[in-house]
PDB file of C-alpha atoms in Angstrom:
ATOM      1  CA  UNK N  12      78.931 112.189  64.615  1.00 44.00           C
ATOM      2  CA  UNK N  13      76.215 109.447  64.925  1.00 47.00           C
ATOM      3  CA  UNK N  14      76.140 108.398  68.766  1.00 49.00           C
ATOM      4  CA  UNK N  15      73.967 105.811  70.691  1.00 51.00           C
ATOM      5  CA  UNK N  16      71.565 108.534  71.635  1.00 56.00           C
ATOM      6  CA  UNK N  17      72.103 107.896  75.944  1.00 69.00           C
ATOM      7  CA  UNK N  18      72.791 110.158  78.666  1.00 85.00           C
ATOM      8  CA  UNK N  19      75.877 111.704  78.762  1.00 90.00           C
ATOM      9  CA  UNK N  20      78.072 113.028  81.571  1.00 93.00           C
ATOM     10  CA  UNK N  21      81.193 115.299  81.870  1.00 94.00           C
ATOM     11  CA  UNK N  22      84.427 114.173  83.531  1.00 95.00           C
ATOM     12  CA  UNK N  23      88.282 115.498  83.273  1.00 94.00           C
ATOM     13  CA  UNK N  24      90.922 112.932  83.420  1.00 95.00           C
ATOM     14  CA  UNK N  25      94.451 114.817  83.208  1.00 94.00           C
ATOM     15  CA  UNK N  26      93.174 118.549  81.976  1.00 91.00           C
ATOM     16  CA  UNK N  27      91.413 116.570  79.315  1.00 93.00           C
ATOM     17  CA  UNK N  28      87.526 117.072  78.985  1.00 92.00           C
ATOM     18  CA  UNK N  29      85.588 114.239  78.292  1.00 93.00           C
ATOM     19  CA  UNK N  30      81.673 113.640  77.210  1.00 93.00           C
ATOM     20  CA  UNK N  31      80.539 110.217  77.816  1.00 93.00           C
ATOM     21  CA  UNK N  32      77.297 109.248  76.030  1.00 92.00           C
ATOM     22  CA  UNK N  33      75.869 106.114  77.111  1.00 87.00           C
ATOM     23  CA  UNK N  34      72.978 103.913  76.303  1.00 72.00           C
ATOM     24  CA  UNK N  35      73.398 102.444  79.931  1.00 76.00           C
ATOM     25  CA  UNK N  36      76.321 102.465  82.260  1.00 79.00           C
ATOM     26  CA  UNK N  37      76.075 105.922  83.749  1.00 85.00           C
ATOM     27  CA  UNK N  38      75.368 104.590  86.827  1.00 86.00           C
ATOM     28  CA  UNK N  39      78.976 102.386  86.873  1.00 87.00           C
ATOM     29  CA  UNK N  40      80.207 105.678  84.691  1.00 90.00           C
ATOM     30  CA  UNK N  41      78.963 107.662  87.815  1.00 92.00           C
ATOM     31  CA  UNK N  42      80.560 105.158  90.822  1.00 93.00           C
ATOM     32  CA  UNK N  43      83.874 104.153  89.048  1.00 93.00           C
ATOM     33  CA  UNK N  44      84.576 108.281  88.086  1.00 95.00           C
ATOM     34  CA  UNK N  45      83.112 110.122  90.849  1.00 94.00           C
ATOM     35  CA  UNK N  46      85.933 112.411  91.965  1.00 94.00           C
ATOM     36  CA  UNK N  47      86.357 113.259  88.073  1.00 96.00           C
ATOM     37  CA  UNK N  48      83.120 114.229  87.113  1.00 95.00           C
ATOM     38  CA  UNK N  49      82.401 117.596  86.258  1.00 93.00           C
ATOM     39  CA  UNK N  50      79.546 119.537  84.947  1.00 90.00           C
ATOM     40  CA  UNK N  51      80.862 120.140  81.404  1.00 83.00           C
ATOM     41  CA  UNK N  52      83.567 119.953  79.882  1.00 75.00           C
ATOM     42  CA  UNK N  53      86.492 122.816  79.987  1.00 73.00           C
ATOM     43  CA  UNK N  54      90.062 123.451  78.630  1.00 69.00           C
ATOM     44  CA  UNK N  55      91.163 122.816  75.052  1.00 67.00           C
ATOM     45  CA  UNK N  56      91.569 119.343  75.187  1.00 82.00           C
ATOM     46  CA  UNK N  57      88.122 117.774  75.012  1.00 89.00           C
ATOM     47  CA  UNK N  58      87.573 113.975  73.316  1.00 93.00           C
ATOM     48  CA  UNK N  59      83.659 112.688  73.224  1.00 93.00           C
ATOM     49  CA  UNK N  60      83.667 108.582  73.695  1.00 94.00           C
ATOM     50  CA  UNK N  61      80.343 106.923  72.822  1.00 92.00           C
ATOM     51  CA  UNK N  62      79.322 103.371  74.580  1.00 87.00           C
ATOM     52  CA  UNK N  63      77.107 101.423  72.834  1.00 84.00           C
ATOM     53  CA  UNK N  64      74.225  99.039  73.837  1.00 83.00           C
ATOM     54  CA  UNK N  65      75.552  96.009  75.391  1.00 79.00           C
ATOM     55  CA  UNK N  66      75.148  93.038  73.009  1.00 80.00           C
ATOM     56  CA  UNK N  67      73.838  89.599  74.015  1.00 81.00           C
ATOM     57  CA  UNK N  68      77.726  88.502  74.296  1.00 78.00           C
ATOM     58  CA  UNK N  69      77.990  91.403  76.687  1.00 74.00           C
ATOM     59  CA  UNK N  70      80.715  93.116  74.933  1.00 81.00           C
ATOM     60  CA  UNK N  71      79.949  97.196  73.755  1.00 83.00           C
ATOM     61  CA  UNK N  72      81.336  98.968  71.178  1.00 86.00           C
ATOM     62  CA  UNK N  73      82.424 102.413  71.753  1.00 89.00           C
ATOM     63  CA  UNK N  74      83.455 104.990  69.922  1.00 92.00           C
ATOM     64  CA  UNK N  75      86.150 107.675  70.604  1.00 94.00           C
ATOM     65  CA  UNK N  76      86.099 110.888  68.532  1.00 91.00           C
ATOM     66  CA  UNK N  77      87.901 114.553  68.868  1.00 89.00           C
ATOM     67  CA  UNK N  78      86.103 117.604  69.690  1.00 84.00           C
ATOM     68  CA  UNK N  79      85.177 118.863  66.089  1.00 84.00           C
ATOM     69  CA  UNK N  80      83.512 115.278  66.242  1.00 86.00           C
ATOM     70  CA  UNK N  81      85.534 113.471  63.945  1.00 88.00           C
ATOM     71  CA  UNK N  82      85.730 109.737  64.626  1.00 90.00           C
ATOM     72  CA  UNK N  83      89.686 108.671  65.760  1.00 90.00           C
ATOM     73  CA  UNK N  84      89.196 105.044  67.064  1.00 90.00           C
ATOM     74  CA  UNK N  85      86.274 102.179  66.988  1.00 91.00           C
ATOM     75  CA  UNK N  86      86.888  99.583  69.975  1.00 88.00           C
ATOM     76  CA  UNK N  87      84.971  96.916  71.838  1.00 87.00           C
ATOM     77  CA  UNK N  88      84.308  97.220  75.556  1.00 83.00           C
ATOM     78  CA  UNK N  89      83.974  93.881  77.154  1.00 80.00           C
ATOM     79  CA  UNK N  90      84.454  95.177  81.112  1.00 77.00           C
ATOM     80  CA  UNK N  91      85.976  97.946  83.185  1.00 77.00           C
ATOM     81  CA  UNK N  92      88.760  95.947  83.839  1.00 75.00           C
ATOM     82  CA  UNK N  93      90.524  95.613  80.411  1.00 81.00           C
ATOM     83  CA  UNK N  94      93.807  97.603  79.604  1.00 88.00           C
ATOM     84  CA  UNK N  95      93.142  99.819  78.325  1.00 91.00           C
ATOM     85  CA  UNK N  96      90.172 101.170  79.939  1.00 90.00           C
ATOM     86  CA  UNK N  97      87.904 102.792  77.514  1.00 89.00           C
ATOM     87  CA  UNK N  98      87.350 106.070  80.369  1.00 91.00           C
ATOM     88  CA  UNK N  99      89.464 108.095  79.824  1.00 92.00           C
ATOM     89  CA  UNK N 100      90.293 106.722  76.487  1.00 93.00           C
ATOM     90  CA  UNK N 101      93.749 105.444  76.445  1.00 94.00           C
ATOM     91  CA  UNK N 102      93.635 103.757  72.664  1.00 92.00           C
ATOM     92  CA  UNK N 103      93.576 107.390  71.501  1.00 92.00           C
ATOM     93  CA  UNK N 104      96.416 109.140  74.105  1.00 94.00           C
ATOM     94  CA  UNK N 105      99.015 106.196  73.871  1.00 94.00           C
ATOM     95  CA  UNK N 106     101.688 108.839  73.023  1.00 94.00           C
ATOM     96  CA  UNK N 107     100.709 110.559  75.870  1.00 95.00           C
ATOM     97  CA  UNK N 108     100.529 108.104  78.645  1.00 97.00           C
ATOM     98  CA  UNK N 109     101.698 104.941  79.682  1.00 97.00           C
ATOM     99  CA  UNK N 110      99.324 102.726  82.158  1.00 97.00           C
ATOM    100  CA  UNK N 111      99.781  99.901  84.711  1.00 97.00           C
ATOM    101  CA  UNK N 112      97.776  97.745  86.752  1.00 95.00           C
ATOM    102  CA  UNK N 113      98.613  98.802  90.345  1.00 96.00           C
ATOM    103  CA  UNK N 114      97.158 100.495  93.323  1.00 97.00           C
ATOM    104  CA  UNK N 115      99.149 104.089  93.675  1.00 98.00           C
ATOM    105  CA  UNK N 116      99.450 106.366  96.644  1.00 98.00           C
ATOM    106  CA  UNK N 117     101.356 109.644  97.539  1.00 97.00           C
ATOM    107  CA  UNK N 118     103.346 111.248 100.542  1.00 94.00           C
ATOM    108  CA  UNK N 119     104.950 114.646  99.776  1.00 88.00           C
ATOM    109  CA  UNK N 120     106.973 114.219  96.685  1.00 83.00           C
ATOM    110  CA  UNK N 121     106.839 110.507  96.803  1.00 90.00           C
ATOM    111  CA  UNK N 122     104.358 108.163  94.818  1.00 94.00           C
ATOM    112  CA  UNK N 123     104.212 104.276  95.007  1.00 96.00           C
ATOM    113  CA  UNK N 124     103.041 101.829  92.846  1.00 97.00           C
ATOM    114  CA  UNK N 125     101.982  98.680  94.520  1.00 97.00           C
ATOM    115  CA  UNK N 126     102.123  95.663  92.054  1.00 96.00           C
ATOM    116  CA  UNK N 127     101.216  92.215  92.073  1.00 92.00           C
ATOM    117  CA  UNK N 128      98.419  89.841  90.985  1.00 84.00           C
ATOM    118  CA  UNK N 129      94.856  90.711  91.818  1.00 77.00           C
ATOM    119  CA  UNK N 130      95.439  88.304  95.175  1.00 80.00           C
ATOM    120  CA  UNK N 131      98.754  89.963  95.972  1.00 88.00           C
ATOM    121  CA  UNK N 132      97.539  92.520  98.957  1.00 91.00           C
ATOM    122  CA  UNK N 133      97.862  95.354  97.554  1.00 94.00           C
ATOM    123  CA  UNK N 134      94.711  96.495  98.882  1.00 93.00           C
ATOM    124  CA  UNK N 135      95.613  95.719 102.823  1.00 94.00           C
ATOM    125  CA  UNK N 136      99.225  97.235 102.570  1.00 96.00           C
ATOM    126  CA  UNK N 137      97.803 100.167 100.376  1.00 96.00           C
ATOM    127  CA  UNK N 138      95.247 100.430 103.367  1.00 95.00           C
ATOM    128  CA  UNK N 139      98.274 100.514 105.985  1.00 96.00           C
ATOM    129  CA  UNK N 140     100.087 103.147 103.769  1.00 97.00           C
ATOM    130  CA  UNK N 141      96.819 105.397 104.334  1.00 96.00           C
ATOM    131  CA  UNK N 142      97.402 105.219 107.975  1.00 95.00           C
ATOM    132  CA  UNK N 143     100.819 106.260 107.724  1.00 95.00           C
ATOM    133  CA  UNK N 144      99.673 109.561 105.869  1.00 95.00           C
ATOM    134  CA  UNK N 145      99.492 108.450 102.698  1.00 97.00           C
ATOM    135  CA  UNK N 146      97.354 109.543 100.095  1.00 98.00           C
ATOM    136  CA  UNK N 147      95.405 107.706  97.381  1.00 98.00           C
ATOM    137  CA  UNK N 148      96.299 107.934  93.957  1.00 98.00           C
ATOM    138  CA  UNK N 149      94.413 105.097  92.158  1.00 97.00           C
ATOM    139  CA  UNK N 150      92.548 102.279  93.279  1.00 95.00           C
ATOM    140  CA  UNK N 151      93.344 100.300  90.184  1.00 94.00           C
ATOM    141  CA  UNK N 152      95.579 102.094  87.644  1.00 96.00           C
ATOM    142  CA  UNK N 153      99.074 103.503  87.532  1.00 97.00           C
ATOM    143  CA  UNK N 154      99.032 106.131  85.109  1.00 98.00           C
ATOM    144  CA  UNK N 155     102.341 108.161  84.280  1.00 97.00           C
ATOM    145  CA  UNK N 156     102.749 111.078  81.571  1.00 96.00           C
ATOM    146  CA  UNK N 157     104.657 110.061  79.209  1.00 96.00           C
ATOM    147  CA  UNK N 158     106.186 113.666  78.214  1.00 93.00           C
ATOM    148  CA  UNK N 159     107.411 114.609  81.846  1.00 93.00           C
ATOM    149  CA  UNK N 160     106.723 111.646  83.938  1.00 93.00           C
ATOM    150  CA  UNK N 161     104.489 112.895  86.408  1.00 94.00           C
ATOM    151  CA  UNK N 162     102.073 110.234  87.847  1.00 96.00           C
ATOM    152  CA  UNK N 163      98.636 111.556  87.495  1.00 97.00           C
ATOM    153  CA  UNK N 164      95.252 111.083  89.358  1.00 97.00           C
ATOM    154  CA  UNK N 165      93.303 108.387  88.479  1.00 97.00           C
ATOM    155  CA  UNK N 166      91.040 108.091  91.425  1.00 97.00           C
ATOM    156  CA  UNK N 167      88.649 104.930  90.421  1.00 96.00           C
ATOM    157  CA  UNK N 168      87.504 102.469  93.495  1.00 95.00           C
ATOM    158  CA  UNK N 169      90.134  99.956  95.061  1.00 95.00           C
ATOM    159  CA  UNK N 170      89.053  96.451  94.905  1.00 92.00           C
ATOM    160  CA  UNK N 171      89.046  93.849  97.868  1.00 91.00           C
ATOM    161  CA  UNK N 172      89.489  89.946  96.657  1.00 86.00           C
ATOM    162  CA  UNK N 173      88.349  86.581  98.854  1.00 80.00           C
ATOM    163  CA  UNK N 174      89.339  86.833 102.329  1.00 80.00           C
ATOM    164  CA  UNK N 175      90.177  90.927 102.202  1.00 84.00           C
ATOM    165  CA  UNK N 176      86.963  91.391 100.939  1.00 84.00           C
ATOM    166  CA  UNK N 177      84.926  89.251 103.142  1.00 82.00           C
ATOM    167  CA  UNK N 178      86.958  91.436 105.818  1.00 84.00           C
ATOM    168  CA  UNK N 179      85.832  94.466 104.742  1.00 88.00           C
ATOM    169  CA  UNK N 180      82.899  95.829 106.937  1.00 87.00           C
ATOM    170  CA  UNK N 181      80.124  97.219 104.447  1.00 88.00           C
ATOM    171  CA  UNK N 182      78.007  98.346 106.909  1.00 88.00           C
ATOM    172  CA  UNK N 183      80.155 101.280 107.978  1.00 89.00           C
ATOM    173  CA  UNK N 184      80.674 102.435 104.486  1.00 90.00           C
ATOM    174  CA  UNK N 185      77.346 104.903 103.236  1.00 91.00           C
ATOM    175  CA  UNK N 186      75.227 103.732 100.244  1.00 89.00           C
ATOM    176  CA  UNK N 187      76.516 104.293  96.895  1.00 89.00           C
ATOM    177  CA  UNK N 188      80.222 104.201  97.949  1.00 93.00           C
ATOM    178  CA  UNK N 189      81.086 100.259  97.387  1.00 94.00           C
ATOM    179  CA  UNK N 190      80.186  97.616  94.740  1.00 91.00           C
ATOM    180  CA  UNK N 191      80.521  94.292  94.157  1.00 87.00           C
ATOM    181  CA  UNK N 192      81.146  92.813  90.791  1.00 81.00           C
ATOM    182  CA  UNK N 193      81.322  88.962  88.944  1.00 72.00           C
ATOM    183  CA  UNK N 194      84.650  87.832  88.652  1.00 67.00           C
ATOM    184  CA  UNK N 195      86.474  84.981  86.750  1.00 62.00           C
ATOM    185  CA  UNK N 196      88.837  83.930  89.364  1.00 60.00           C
ATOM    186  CA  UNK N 197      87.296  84.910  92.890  1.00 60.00           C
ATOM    187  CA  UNK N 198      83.600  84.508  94.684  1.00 68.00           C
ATOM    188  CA  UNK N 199      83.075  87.872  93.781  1.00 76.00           C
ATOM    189  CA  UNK N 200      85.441  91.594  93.957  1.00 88.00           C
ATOM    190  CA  UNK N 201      84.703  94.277  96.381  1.00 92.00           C
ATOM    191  CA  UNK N 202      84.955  97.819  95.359  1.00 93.00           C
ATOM    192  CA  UNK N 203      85.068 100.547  97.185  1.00 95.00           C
ATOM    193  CA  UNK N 204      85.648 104.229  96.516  1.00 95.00           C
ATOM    194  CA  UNK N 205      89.174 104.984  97.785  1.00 95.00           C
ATOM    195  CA  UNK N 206      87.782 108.752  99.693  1.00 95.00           C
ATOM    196  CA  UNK N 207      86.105 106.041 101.875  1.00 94.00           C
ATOM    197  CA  UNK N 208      89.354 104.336 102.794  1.00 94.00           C
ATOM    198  CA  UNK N 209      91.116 107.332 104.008  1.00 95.00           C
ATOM    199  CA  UNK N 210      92.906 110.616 102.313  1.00 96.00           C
ATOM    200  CA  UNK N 211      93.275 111.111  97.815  1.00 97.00           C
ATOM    201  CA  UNK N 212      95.202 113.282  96.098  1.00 97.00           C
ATOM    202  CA  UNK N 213      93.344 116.583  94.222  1.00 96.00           C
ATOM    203  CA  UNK N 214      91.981 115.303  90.773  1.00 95.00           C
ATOM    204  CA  UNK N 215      94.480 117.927  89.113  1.00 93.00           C
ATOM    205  CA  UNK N 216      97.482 117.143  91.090  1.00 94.00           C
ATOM    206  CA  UNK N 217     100.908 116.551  89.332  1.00 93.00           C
ATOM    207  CA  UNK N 218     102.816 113.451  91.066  1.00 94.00           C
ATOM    208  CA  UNK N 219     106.826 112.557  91.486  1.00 91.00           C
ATOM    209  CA  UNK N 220     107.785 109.548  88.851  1.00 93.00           C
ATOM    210  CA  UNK N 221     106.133 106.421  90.973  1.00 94.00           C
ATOM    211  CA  UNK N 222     108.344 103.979  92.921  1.00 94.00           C
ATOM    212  CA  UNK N 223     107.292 100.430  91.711  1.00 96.00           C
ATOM    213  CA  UNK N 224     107.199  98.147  94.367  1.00 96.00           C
ATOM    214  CA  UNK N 225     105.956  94.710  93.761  1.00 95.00           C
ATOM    215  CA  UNK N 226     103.882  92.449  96.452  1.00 95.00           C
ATOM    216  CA  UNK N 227     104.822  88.844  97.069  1.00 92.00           C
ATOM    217  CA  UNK N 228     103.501  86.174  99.473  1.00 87.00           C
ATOM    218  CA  UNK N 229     106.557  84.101 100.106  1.00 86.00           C
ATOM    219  CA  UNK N 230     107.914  81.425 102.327  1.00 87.00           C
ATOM    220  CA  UNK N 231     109.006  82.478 105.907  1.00 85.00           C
ATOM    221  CA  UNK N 232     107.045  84.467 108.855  1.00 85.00           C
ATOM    222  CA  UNK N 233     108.955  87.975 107.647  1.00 91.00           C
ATOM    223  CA  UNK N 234     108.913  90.332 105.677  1.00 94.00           C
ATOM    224  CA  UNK N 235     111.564  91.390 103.382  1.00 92.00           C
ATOM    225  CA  UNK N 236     112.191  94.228 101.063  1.00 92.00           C
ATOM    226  CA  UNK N 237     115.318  94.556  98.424  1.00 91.00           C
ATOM    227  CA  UNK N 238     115.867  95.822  94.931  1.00 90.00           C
ATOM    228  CA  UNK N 239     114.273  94.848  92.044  1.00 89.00           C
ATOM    229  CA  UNK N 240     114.758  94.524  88.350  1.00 84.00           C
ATOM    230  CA  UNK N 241     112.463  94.699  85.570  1.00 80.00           C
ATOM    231  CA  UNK N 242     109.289  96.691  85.054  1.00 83.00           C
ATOM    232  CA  UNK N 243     105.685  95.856  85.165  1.00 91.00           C
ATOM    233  CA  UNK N 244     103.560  95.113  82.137  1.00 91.00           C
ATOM    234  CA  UNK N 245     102.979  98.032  80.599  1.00 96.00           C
ATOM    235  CA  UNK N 246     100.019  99.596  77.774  1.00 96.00           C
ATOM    236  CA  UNK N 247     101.166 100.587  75.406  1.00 96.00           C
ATOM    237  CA  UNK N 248     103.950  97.561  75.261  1.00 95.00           C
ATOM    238  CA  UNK N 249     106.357 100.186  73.555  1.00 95.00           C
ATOM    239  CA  UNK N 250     107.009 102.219  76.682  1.00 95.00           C
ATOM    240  CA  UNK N 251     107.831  99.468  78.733  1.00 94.00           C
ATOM    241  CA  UNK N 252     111.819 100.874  78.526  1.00 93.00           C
ATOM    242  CA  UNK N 253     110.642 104.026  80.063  1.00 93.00           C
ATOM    243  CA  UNK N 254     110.421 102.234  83.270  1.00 93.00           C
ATOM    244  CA  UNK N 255     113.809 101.465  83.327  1.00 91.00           C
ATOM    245  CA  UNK N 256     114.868 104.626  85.076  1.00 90.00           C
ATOM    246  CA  UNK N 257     111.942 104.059  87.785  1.00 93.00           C
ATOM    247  CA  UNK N 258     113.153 102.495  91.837  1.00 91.00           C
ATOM    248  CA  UNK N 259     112.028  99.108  91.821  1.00 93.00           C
ATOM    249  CA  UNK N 260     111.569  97.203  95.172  1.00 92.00           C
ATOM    250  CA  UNK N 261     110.355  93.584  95.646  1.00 94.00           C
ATOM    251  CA  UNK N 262     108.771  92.964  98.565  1.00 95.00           C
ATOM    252  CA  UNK N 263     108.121  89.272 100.275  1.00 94.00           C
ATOM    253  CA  UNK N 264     105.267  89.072 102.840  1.00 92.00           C
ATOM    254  CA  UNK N 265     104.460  85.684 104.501  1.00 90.00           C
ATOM    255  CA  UNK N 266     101.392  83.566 103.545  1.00 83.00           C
ATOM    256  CA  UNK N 267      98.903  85.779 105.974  1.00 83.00           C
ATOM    257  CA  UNK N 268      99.366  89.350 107.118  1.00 87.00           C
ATOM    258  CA  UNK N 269     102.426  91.616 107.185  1.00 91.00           C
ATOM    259  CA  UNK N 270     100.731  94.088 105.963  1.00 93.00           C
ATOM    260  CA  UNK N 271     101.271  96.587 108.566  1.00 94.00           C
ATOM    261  CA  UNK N 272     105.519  96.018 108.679  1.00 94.00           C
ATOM    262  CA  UNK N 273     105.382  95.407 104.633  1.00 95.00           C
ATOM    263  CA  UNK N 274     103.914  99.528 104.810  1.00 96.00           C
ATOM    264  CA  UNK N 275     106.411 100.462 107.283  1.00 95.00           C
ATOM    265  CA  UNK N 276     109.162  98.788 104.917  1.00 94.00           C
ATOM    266  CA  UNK N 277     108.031 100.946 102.259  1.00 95.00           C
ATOM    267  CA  UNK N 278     107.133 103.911 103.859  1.00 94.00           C
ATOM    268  CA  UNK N 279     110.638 104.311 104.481  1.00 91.00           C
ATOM    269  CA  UNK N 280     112.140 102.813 101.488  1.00 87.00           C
ATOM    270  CA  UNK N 281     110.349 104.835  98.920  1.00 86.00           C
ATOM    271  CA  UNK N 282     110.427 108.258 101.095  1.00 81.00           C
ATOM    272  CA  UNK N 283     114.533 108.096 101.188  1.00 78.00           C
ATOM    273  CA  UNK N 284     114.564 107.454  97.731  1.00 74.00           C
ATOM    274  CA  UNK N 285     112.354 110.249  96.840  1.00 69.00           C
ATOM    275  CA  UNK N 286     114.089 112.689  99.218  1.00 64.00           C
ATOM    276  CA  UNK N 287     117.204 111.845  97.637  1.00 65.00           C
ATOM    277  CA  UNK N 288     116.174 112.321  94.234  1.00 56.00           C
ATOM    278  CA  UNK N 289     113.172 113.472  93.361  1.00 43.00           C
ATOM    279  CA  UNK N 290     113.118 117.315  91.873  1.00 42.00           C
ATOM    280  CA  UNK N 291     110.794 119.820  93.561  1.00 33.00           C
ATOM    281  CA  UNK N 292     110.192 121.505  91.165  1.00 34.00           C
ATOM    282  CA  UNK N 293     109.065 118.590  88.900  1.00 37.00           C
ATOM    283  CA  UNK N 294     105.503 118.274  89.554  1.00 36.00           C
ATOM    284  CA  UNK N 295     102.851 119.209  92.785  1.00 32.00           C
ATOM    285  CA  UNK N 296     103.193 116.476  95.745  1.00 35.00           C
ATOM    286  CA  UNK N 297     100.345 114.934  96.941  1.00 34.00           C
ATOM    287  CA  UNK N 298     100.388 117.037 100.108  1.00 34.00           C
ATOM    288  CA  UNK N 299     100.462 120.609  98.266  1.00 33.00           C
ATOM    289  CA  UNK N 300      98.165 123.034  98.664  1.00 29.00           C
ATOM    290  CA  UNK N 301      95.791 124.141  96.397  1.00 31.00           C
ATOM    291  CA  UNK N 302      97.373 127.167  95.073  1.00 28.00           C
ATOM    292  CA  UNK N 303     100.655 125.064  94.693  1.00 27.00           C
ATOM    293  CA  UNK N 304      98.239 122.704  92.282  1.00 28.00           C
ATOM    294  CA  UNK N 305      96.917 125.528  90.688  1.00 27.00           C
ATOM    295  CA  UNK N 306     100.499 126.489  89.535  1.00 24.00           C
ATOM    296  CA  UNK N 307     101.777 123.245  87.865  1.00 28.00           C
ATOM    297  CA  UNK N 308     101.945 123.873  84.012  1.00 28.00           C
ATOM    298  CA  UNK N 309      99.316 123.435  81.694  1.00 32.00           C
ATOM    299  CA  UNK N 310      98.819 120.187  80.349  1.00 31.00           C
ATOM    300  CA  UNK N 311     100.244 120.519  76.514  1.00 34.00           C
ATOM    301  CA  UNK N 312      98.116 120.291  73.428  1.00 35.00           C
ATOM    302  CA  UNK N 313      96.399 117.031  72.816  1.00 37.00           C
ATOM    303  CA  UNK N 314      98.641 114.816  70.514  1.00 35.00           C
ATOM    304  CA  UNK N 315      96.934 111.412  69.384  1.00 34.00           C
TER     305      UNK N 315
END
């Protein structure tokens, strides 16, 4: 297997071990993954992606290949934020997983999805769900087995757009744990590591199938919270019926704030629902020990 010749570093997304080499990156490899990084890589499922030099277009290419280093996929890598993300490689486990943009916490058996456009406020009610013992699942990514329909870990940086991040103190948050990157459509996105913002979920926990609950600014000083129907945008597009099943809420927040009563909505909302229905013995909560974690099954063999 020809590679760029880079560093490389060792993470594990899912029980999966994976060796990034890198011709530069590894210090957004190193910021974005932190939780999952590990010193090599372990268990039988290992993949190896390679990330190429970034051309003057500033698109990558990168290069996904199983552990006996035989090439599976070729892609280009334009930015962190595309779906899918190219760590962990998603091109190559679409049978396994199914992904969403959202930012996902966990209470006990119950996980959340928070939905919405990138100025929906997910970030403050995701924030107000932290202070109501919630735990952080994802900052960016809803990510949901597709063989048992756990949610699973994915603990990359939640981002802060206009106003929320302008709001957002830096100088009480150490060096090295917040970012700010370009974007298209705001002044600029704030990033911040989520074990910053308050409690996360152990990198090999094994969730309850997520709640989705999507964000709305909406006319009226209230906020309200009912049913909803149809499922988020989905990668790969094929699984999108496999939300079907999932507890969909809509909730409408007025044109500022509400953060704090749209958490309290949901808090107990999604909790009923999960006490009502969720199987204990399905997956390890968010608030299980680590023995409990230790016990969930093994992840299955790797099937690409």
């Amino acid at each position: 297997m020809k590679t760029t010749g880079g560093e490389s570093l060792c993470a594990e997304f899912f029980g999966i071990g994976i060796t990034v080499t890198a011709a530069s990156q590894l210090a957004a490899l190193r910021f974005r993954f932190a939780p999952h990084l590990i010193p090599e890589p372990r268990g039988a499922d290992r993949l190896h992606v390679d990330l190429g030099p970034e051309r003057p277009d500033g698109a990558a290419q990168f290069v996904v290949s199983g552990a006996n280093g035989t090439p599976m996929l070729r892609r280009t890598f334009r930015a962190w934020t595309n779906v899918p993300p190219p760590v962990p490689p998603f091109a190559a486990l679409a049978r396994r997983f199914w992904i969403a943009p959202a930012v996902v916490l966990a209470k006990g058996p119950a996980s959340v999805a928070l939905l919405g456009s990138p100025y929906a406020p997910r970030a403050e009610v995701a924030l107000a769900l932290a202070q109501r013992s919630w735990q952080f699942v994802s900052g960016q990514l809803l990510v949901v087995d597709r063989m048992v329909g756990h949610t699973m870990p994915y603990l990359v940086p939640l981002e802060f757009y206009g106003a929320s991040a302008a709001a957002v103190n830096t100088d009480a948050l150490p060096e090295g744990t917040w970012h700010r990157r370009a974007s298209a459509i705001s002044d600029g996105v704030l990033q911040v590591r989520p074990e910053r913002l308050g409690a996360v979920v152990p990198v090999r926990a094994r969730l309850g199938p997520p709640a989705l609950v999507r964000l709305c600014r909406a006319p009226g000083e209230t906020v309200r919270v009912a049913p909803a129907h149809g499922g988020p945008a989905v990668w790969p597009p094929e699984a999108a019926a496999e939300t079907a099943a999932l507890t969909s809420f809509r909730v409408d927040m007025p044109g500022s704030g509400g953060a704090e009563e749209a958490a309290w909505l949901i808090d107990d909302q999604v909790t009923a629902s999960a006490s009502a229905g969720f199987d204990a013995g399905a997956g390890a909560g968010a608030g299980a020990s680590a023995g409990a974690v230790g016990r969930v099954r093994a992840m299955d063999p790797l099937r690409i």
